[in-house]
mmCIF file of C-alpha atoms in Angstrom:
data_model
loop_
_atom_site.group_PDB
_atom_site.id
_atom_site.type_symbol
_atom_site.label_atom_id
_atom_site.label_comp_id
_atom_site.label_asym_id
_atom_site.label_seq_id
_atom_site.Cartn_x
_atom_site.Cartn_y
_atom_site.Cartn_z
ATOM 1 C CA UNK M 30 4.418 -35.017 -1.249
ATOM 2 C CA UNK M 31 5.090 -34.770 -5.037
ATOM 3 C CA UNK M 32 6.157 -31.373 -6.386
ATOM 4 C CA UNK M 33 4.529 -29.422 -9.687
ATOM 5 C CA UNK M 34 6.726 -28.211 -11.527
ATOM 6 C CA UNK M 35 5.533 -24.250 -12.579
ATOM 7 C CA UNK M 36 8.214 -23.396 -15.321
ATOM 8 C CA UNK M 37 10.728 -20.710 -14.921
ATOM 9 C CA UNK M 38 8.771 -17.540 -13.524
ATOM 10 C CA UNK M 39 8.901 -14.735 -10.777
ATOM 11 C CA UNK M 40 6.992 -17.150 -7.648
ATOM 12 C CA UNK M 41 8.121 -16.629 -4.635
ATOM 13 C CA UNK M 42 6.467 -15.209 -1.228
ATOM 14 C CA UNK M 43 6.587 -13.302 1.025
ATOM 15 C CA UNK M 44 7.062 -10.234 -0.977
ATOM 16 C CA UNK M 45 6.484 -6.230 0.083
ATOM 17 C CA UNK M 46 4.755 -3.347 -1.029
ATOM 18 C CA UNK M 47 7.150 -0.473 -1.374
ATOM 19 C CA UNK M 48 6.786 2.924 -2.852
ATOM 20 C CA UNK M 49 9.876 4.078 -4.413
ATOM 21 C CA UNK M 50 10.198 7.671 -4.344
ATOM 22 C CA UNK M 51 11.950 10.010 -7.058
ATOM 23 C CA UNK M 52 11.859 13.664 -8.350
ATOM 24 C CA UNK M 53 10.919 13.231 -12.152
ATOM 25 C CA UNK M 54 11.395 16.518 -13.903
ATOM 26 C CA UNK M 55 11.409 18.012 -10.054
ATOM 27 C CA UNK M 56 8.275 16.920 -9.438
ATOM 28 C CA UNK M 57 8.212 13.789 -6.513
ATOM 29 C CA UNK M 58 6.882 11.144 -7.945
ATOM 30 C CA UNK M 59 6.052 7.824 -6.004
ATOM 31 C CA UNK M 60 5.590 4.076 -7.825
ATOM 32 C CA UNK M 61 4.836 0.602 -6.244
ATOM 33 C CA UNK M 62 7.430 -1.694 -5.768
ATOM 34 C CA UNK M 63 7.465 -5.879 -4.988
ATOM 35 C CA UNK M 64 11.054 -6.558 -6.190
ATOM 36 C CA UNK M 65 13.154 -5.487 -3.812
ATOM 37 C CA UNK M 66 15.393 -6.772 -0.566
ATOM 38 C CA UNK M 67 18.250 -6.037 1.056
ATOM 39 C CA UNK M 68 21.653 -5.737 -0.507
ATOM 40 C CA UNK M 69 24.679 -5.373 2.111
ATOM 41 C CA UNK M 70 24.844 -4.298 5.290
ATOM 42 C CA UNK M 71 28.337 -2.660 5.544
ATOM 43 C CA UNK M 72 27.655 -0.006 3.881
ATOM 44 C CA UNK M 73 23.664 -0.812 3.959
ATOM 45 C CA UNK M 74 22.340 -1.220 0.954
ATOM 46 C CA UNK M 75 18.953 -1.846 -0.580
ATOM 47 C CA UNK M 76 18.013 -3.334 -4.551
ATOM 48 C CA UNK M 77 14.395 -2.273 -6.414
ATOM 49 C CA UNK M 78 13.942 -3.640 -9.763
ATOM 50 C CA UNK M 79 12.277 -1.727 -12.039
ATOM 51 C CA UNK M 80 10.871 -1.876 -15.700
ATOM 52 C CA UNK M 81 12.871 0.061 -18.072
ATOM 53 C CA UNK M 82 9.897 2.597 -19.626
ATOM 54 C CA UNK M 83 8.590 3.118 -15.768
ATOM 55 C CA UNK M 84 8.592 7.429 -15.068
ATOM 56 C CA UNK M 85 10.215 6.717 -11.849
ATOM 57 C CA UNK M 86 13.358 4.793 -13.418
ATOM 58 C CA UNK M 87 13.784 8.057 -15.390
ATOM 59 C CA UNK M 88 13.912 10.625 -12.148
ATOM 60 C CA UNK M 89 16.600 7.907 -10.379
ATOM 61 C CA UNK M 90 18.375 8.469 -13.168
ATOM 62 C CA UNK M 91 18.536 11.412 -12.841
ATOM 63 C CA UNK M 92 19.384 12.411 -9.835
ATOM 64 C CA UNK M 93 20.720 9.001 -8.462
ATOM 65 C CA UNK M 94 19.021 9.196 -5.760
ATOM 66 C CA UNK M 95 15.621 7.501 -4.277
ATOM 67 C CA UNK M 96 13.682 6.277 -1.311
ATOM 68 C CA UNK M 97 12.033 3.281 -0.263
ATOM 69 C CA UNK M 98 9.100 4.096 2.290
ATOM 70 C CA UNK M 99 7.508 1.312 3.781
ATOM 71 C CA UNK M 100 3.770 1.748 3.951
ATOM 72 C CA UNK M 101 1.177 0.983 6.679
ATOM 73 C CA UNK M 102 -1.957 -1.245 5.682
ATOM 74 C CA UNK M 103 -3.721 1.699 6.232
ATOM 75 C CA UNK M 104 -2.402 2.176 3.290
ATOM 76 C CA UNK M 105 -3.352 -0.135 0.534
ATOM 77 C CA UNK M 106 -5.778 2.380 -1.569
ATOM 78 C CA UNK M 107 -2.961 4.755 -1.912
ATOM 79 C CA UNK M 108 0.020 1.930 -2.530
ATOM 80 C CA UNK M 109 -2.267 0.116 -5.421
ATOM 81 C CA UNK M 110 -2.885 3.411 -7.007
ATOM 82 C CA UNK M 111 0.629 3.951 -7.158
ATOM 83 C CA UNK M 112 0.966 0.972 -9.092
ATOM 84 C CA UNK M 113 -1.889 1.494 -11.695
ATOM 85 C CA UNK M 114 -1.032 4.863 -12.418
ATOM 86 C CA UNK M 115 1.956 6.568 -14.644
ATOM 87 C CA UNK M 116 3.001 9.711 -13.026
ATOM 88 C CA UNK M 117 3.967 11.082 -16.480
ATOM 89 C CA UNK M 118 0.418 11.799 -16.483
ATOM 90 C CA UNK M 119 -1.080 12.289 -13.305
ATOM 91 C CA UNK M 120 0.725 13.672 -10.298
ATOM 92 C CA UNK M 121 0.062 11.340 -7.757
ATOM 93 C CA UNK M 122 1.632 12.846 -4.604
ATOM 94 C CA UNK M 123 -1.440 15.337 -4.724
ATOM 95 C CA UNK M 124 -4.257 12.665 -5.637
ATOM 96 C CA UNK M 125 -2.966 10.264 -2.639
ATOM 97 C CA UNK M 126 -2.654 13.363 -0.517
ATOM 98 C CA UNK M 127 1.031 12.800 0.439
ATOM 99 C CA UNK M 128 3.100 14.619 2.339
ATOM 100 C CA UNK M 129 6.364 15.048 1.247
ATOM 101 C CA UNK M 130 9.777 15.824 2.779
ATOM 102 C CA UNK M 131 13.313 15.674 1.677
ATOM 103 C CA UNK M 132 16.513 14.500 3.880
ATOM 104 C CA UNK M 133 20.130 15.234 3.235
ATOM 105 C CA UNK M 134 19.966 14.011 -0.282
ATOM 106 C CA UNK M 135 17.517 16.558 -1.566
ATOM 107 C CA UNK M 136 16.199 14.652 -4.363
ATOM 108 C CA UNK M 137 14.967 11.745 -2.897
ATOM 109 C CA UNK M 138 11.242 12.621 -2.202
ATOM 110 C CA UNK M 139 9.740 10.619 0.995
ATOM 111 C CA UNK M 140 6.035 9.970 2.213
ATOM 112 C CA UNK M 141 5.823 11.598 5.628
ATOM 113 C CA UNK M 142 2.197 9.350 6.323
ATOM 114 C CA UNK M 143 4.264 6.267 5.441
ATOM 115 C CA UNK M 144 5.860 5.121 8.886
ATOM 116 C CA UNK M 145 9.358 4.204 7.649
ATOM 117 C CA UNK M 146 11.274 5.667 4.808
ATOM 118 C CA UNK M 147 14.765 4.731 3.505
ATOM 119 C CA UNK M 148 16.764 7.359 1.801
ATOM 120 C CA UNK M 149 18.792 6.280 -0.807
ATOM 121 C CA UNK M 150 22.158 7.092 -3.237
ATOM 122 C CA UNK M 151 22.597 4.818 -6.602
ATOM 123 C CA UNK M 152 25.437 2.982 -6.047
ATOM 124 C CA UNK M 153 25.505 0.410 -8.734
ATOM 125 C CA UNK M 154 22.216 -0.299 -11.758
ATOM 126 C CA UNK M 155 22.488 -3.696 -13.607
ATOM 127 C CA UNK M 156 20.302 -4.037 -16.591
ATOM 128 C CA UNK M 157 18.893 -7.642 -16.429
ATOM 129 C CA UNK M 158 16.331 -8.017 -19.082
ATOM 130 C CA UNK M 159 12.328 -6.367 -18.501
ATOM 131 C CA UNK M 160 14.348 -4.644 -14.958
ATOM 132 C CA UNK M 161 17.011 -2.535 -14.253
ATOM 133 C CA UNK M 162 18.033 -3.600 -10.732
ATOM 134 C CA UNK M 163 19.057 -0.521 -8.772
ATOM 135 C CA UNK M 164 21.106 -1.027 -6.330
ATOM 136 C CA UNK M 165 20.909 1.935 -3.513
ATOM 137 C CA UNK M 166 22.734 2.558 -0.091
ATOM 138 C CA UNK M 167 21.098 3.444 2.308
ATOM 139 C CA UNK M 168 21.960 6.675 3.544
ATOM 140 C CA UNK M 169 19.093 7.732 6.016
ATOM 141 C CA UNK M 170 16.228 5.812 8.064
ATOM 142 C CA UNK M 171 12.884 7.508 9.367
ATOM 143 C CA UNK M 172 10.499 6.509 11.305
ATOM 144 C CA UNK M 173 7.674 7.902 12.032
ATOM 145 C CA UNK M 174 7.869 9.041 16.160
ATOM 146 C CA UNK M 175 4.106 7.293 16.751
ATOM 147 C CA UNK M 176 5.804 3.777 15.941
ATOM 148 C CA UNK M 177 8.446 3.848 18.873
ATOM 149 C CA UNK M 178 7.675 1.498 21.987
ATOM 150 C CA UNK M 179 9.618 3.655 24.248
ATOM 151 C CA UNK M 180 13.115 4.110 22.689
ATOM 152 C CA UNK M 181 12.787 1.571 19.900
ATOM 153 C CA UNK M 182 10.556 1.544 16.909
ATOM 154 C CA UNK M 183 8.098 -1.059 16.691
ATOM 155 C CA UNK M 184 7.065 -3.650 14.025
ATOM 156 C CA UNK M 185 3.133 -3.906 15.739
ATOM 157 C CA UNK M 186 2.433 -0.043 15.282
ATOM 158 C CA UNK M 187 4.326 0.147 12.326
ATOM 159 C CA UNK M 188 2.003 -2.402 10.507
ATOM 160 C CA UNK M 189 3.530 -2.891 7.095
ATOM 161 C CA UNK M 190 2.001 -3.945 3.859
ATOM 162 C CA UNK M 191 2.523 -7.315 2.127
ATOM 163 C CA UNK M 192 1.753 -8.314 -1.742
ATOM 164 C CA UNK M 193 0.828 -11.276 -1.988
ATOM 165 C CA UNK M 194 -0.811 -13.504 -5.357
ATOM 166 C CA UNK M 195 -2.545 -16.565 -5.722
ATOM 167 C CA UNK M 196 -5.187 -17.406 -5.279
ATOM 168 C CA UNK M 197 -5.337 -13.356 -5.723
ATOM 169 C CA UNK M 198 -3.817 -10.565 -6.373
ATOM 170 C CA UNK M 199 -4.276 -8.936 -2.590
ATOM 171 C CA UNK M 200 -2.345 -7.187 0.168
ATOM 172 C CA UNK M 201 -2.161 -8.532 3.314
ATOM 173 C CA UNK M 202 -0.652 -7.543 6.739
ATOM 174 C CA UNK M 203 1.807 -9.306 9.331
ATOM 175 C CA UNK M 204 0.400 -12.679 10.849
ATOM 176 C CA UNK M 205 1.101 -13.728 14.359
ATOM 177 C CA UNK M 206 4.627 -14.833 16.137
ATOM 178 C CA UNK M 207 5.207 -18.429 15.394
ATOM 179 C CA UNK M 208 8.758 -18.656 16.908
ATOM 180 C CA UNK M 209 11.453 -16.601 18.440
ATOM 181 C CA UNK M 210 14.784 -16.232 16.233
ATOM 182 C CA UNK M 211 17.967 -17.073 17.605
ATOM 183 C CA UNK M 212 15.862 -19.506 20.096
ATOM 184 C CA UNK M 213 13.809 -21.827 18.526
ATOM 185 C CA UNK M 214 16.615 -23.603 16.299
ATOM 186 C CA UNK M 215 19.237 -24.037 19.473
ATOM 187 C CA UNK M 216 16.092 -27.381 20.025
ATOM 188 C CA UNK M 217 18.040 -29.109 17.229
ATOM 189 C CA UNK M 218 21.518 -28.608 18.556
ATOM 190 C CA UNK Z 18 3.833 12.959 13.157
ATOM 191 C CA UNK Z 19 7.128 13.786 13.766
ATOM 192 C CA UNK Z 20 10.220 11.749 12.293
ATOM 193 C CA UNK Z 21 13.040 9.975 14.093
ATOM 194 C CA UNK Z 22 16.093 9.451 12.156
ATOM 195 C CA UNK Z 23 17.719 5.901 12.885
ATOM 196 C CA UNK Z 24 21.032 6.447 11.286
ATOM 197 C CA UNK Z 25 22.111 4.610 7.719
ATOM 198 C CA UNK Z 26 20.910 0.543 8.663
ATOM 199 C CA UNK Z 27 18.952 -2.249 7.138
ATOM 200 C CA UNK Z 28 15.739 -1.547 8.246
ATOM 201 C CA UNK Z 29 12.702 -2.267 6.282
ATOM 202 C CA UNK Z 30 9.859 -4.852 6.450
ATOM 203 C CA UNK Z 31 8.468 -6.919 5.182
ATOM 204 C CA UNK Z 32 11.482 -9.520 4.840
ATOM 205 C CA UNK Z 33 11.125 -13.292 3.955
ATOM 206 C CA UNK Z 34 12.719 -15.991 5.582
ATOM 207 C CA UNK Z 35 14.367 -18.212 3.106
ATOM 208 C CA UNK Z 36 16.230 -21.202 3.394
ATOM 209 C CA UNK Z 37 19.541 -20.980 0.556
ATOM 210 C CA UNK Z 38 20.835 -23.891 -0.728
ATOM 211 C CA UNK Z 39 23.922 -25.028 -2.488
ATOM 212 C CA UNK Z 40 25.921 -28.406 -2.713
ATOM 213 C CA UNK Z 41 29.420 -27.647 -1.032
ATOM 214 C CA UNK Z 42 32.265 -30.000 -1.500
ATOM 215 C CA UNK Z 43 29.766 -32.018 -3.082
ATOM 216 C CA UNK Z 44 26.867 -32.311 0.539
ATOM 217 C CA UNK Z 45 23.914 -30.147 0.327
ATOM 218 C CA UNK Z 46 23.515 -27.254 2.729
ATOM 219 C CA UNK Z 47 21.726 -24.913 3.598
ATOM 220 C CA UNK Z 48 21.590 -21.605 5.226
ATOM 221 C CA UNK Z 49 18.608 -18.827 6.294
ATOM 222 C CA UNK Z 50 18.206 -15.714 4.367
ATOM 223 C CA UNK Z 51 16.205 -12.658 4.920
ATOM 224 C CA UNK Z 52 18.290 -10.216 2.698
ATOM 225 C CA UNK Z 53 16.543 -11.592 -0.719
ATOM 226 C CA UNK Z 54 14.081 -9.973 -3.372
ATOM 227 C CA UNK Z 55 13.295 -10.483 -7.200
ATOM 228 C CA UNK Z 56 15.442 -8.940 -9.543
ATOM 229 C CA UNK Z 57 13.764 -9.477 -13.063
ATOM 230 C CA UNK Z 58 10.756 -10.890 -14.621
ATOM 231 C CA UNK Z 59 11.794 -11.621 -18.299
ATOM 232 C CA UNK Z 60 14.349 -13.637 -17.531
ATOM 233 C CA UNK Z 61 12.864 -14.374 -14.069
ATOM 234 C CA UNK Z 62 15.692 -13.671 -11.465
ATOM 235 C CA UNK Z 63 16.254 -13.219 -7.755
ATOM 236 C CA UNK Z 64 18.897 -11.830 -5.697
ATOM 237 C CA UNK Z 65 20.180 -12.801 -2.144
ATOM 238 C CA UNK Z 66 22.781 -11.043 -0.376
ATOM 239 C CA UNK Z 67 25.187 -13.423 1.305
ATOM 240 C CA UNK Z 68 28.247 -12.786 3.950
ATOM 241 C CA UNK Z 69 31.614 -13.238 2.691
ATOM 242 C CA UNK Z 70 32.557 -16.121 5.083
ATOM 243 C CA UNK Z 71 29.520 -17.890 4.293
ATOM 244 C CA UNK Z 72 30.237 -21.510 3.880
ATOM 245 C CA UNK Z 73 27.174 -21.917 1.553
ATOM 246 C CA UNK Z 74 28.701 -18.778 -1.243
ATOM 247 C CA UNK Z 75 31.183 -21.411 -1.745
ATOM 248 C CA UNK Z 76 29.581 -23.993 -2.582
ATOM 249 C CA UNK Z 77 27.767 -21.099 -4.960
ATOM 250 C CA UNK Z 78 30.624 -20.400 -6.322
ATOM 251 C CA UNK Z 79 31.760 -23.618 -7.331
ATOM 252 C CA UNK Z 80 28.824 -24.442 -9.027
ATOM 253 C CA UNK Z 81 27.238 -21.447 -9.424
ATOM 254 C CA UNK Z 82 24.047 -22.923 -8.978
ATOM 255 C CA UNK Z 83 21.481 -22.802 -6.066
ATOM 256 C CA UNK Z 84 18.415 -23.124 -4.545
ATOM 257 C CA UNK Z 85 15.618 -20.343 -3.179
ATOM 258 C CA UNK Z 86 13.255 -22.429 -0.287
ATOM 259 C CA UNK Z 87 10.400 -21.001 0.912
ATOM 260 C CA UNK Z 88 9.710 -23.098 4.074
ATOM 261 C CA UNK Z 89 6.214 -22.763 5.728
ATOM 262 C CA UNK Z 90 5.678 -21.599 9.277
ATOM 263 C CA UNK Z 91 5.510 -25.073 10.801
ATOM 264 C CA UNK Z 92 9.695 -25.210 9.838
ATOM 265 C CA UNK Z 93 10.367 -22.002 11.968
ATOM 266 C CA UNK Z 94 12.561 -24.408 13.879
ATOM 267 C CA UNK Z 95 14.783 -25.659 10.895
ATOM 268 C CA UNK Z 96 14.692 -22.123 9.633
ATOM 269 C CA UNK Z 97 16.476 -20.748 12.676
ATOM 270 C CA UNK Z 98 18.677 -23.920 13.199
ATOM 271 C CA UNK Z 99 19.930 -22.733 9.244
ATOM 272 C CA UNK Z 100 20.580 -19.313 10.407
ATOM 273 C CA UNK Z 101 22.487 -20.107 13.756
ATOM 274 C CA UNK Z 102 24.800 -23.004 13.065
ATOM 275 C CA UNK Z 103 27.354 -23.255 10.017
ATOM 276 C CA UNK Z 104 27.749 -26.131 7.288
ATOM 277 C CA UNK Z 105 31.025 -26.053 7.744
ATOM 278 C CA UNK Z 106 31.380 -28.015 11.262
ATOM 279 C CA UNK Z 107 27.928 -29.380 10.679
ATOM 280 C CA UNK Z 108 25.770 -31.895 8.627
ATOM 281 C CA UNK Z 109 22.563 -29.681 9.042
ATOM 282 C CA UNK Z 110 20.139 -31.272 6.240
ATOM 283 C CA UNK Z 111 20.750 -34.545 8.886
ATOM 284 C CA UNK Z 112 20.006 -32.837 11.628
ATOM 285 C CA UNK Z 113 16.893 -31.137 10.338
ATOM 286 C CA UNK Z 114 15.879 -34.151 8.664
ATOM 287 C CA UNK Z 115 14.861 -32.686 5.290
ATOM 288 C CA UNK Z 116 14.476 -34.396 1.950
ATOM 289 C CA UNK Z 117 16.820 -33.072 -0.866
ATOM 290 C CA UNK Z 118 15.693 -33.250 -4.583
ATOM 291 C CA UNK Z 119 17.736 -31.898 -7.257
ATOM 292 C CA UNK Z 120 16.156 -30.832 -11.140
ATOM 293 C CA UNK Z 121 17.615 -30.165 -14.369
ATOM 294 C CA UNK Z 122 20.610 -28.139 -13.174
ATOM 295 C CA UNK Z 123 21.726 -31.223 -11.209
ATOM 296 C CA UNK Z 124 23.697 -29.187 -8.547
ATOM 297 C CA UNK Z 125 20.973 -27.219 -6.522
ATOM 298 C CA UNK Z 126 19.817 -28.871 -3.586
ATOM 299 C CA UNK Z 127 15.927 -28.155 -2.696
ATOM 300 C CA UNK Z 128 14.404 -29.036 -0.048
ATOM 301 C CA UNK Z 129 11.330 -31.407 -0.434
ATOM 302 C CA UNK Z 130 9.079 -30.611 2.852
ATOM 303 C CA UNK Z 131 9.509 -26.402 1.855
ATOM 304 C CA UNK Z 132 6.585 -25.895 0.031
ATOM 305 C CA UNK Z 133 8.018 -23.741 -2.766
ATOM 306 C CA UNK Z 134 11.499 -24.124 -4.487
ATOM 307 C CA UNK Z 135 13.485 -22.134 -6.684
ATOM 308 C CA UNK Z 136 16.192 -24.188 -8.819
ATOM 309 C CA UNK Z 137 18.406 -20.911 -9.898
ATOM 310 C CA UNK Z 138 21.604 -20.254 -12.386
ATOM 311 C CA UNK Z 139 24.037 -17.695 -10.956
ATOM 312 C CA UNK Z 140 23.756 -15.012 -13.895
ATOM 313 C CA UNK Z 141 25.629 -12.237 -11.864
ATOM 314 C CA UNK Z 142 27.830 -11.856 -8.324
ATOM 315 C CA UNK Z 143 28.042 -8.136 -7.142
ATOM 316 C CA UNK Z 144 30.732 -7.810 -4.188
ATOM 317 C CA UNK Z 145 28.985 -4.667 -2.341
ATOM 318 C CA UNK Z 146 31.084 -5.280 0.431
ATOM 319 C CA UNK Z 147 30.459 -7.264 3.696
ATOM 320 C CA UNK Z 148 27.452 -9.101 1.544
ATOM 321 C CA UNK Z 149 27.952 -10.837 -2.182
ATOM 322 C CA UNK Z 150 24.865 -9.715 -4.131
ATOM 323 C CA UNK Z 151 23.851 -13.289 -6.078
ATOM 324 C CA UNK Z 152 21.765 -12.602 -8.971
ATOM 325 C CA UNK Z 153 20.208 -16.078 -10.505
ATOM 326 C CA UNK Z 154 18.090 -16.779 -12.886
ATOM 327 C CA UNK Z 155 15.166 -18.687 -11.669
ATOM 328 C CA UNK Z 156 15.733 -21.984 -14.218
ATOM 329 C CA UNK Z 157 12.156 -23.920 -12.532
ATOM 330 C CA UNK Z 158 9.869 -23.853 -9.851
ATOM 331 C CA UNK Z 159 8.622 -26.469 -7.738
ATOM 332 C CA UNK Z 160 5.653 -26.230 -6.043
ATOM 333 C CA UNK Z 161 4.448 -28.949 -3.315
ATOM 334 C CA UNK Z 162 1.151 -30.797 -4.679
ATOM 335 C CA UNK Z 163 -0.481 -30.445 -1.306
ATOM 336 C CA UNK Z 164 -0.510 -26.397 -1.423
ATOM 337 C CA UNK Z 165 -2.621 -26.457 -4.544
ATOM 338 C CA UNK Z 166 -6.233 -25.374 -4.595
ATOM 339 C CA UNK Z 167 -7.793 -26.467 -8.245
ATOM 340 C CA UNK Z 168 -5.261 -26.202 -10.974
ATOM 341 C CA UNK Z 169 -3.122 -23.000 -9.086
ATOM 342 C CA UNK Z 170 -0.839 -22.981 -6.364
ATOM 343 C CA UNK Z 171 -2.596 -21.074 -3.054
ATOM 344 C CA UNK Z 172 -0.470 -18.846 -0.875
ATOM 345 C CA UNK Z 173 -3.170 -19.821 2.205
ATOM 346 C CA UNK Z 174 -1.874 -23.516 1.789
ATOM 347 C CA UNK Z 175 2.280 -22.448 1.610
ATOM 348 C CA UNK Z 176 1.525 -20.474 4.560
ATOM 349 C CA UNK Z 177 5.092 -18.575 4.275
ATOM 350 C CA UNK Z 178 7.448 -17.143 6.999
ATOM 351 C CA UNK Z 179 8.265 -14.067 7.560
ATOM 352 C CA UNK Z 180 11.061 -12.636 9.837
ATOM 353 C CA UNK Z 181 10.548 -9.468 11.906
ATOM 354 C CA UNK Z 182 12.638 -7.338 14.016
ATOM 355 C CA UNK Z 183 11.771 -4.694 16.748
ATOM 356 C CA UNK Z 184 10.645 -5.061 19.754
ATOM 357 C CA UNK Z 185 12.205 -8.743 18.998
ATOM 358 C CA UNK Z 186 14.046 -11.094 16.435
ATOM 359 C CA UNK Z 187 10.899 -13.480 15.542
ATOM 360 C CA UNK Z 188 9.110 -15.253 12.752
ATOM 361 C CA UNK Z 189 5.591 -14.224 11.323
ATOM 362 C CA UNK Z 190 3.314 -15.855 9.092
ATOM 363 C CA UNK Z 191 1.101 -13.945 6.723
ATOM 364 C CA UNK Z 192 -1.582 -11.895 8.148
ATOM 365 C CA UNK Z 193 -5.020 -10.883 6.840
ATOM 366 C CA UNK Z 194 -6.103 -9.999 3.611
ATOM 367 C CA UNK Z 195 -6.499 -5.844 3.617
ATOM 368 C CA UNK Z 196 -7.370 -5.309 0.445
ATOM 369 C CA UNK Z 197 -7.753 -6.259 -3.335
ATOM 370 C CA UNK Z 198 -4.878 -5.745 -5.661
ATOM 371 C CA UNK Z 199 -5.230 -3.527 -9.178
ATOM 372 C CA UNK Z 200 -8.846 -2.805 -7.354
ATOM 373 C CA UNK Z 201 -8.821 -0.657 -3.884
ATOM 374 C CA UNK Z 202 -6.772 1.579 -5.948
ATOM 375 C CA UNK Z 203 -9.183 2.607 -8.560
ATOM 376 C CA UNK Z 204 -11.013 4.373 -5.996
ATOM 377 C CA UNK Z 205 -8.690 7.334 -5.855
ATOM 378 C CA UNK Z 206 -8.998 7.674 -10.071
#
């Protein structure tokens, strides 16, 4: 199985399909986001890279505050819009129809129709190059109450969006089980 | 459609499942990562939050080098093996039988049956407090020969995990396409 070697370049998969939310000039503004994971988890934290001239970048600096919501793949029209369009120019919170709502924060503007949202203080920004990687903690988790199996929210009704490209540029959903965690290893101890 | 609030906690999906490699005193090992995302294009970077304790950060450390593995679904097994037992006590690229391969940096260890490798330079380390935030720079990328379709690399072929919590701690593959990238979008212009 010989390797091809692809040159240094941003390849890697799985990858999500985030909006990051942030009041721009008080308006909330939404943008599409693959670059991000989790930071730390005491205190959680969450990193989003994000192009320098992007609108958003401009209201999280502002206010130092954002939110991650995780969308549904019921989704997808309203995520890649959010990723073609500037909302210096448009606002796109009324052409995708979202509903917003604020948490404790007050500045970090979340997607109500988007099943889980993350809300989000600035705790560190590191500028690497074309990104600024901003580094939030996580200060708040929704969910939306239709996604709970009984007293736990649940990964099958919450449904979330993947990016993924080559052969395309395309979103795709969760695939089936292939092995339980914590389990399927202990066959190699 | 009510919200429930779940309290400040890591809780987002999609997350990958990627095996993180680095030589320590001078063996390759490896250990399973979900907490990982990309961090820059120009210079292509990734990040990949790692416990303090982690016998694999110091093997980072030394050489501040290491690897990003994306293994396919049919390694859930050696994926969860990674994530359960640590380098320290064990030899666990014996016991899971891979193949190592090292590139220009000399001191990354990759992992020949993963079907995508990242050979990265440590550009930044971010203590955010029980996790080290690694930033590297993504130096190459090796991509298996078999998951090629024509003259690109095809996603359907490196058939990536993913790793899910709620209702239970499992590994997903990728799951249908729902829609077309930079196009479904245009619909709401």
């Amino acid at each position: 199985m010989e390797k091809v070697k692809l040159g240094p370049q941003t390849f890697v998969f799985p990858m999500p399909a985030f909006l990051i939310g942030a009041d721009v000039e008080k308006r909330a503004n939404f943008m599409t986001a693959a670059w991000s994971g989790i930071a730390c988890s005491e205190p959680p934290m969450i990193s989003v890279a994000i192009r320098h001239p992007r609108y958003t970048l401009k209201g999280i600096e502002e206010n130092m505050t954002f939110s991650v919501n995780v969308p549904s793949v019921d989704q997808a029209k309203e995520v890649d819009y959010c990723g073609i369009v500037s909302g210096a120019k448009t606002d796109k919170t009324m052409v995708c129809k979202f509903k917003v709502f604020y948490g404790k924060l007050k500045t970090a503007p979340m997607v109500q129709q988007c099943p889980v949202n993350l809300e989000c203080k600035v705790e560190h920004t590191l500028d690497l190059g074309s990104h600024v990687l901003v580094i939030g903690k996580i200060e708040e988790v929704y969910v939306s109450g239709s996604c709970f199996t009984g007293e736990h929210p649940d990964v099958n009704k919450i449904r979330p969006l993947l990016w993924t490209t080559m052969p395309a540029n395309v979103y795709q959903g969760l695939g089936d089980v292939v092995a339980k965690a914590f389990k399927v290893g202990l066959e190699l101890k």
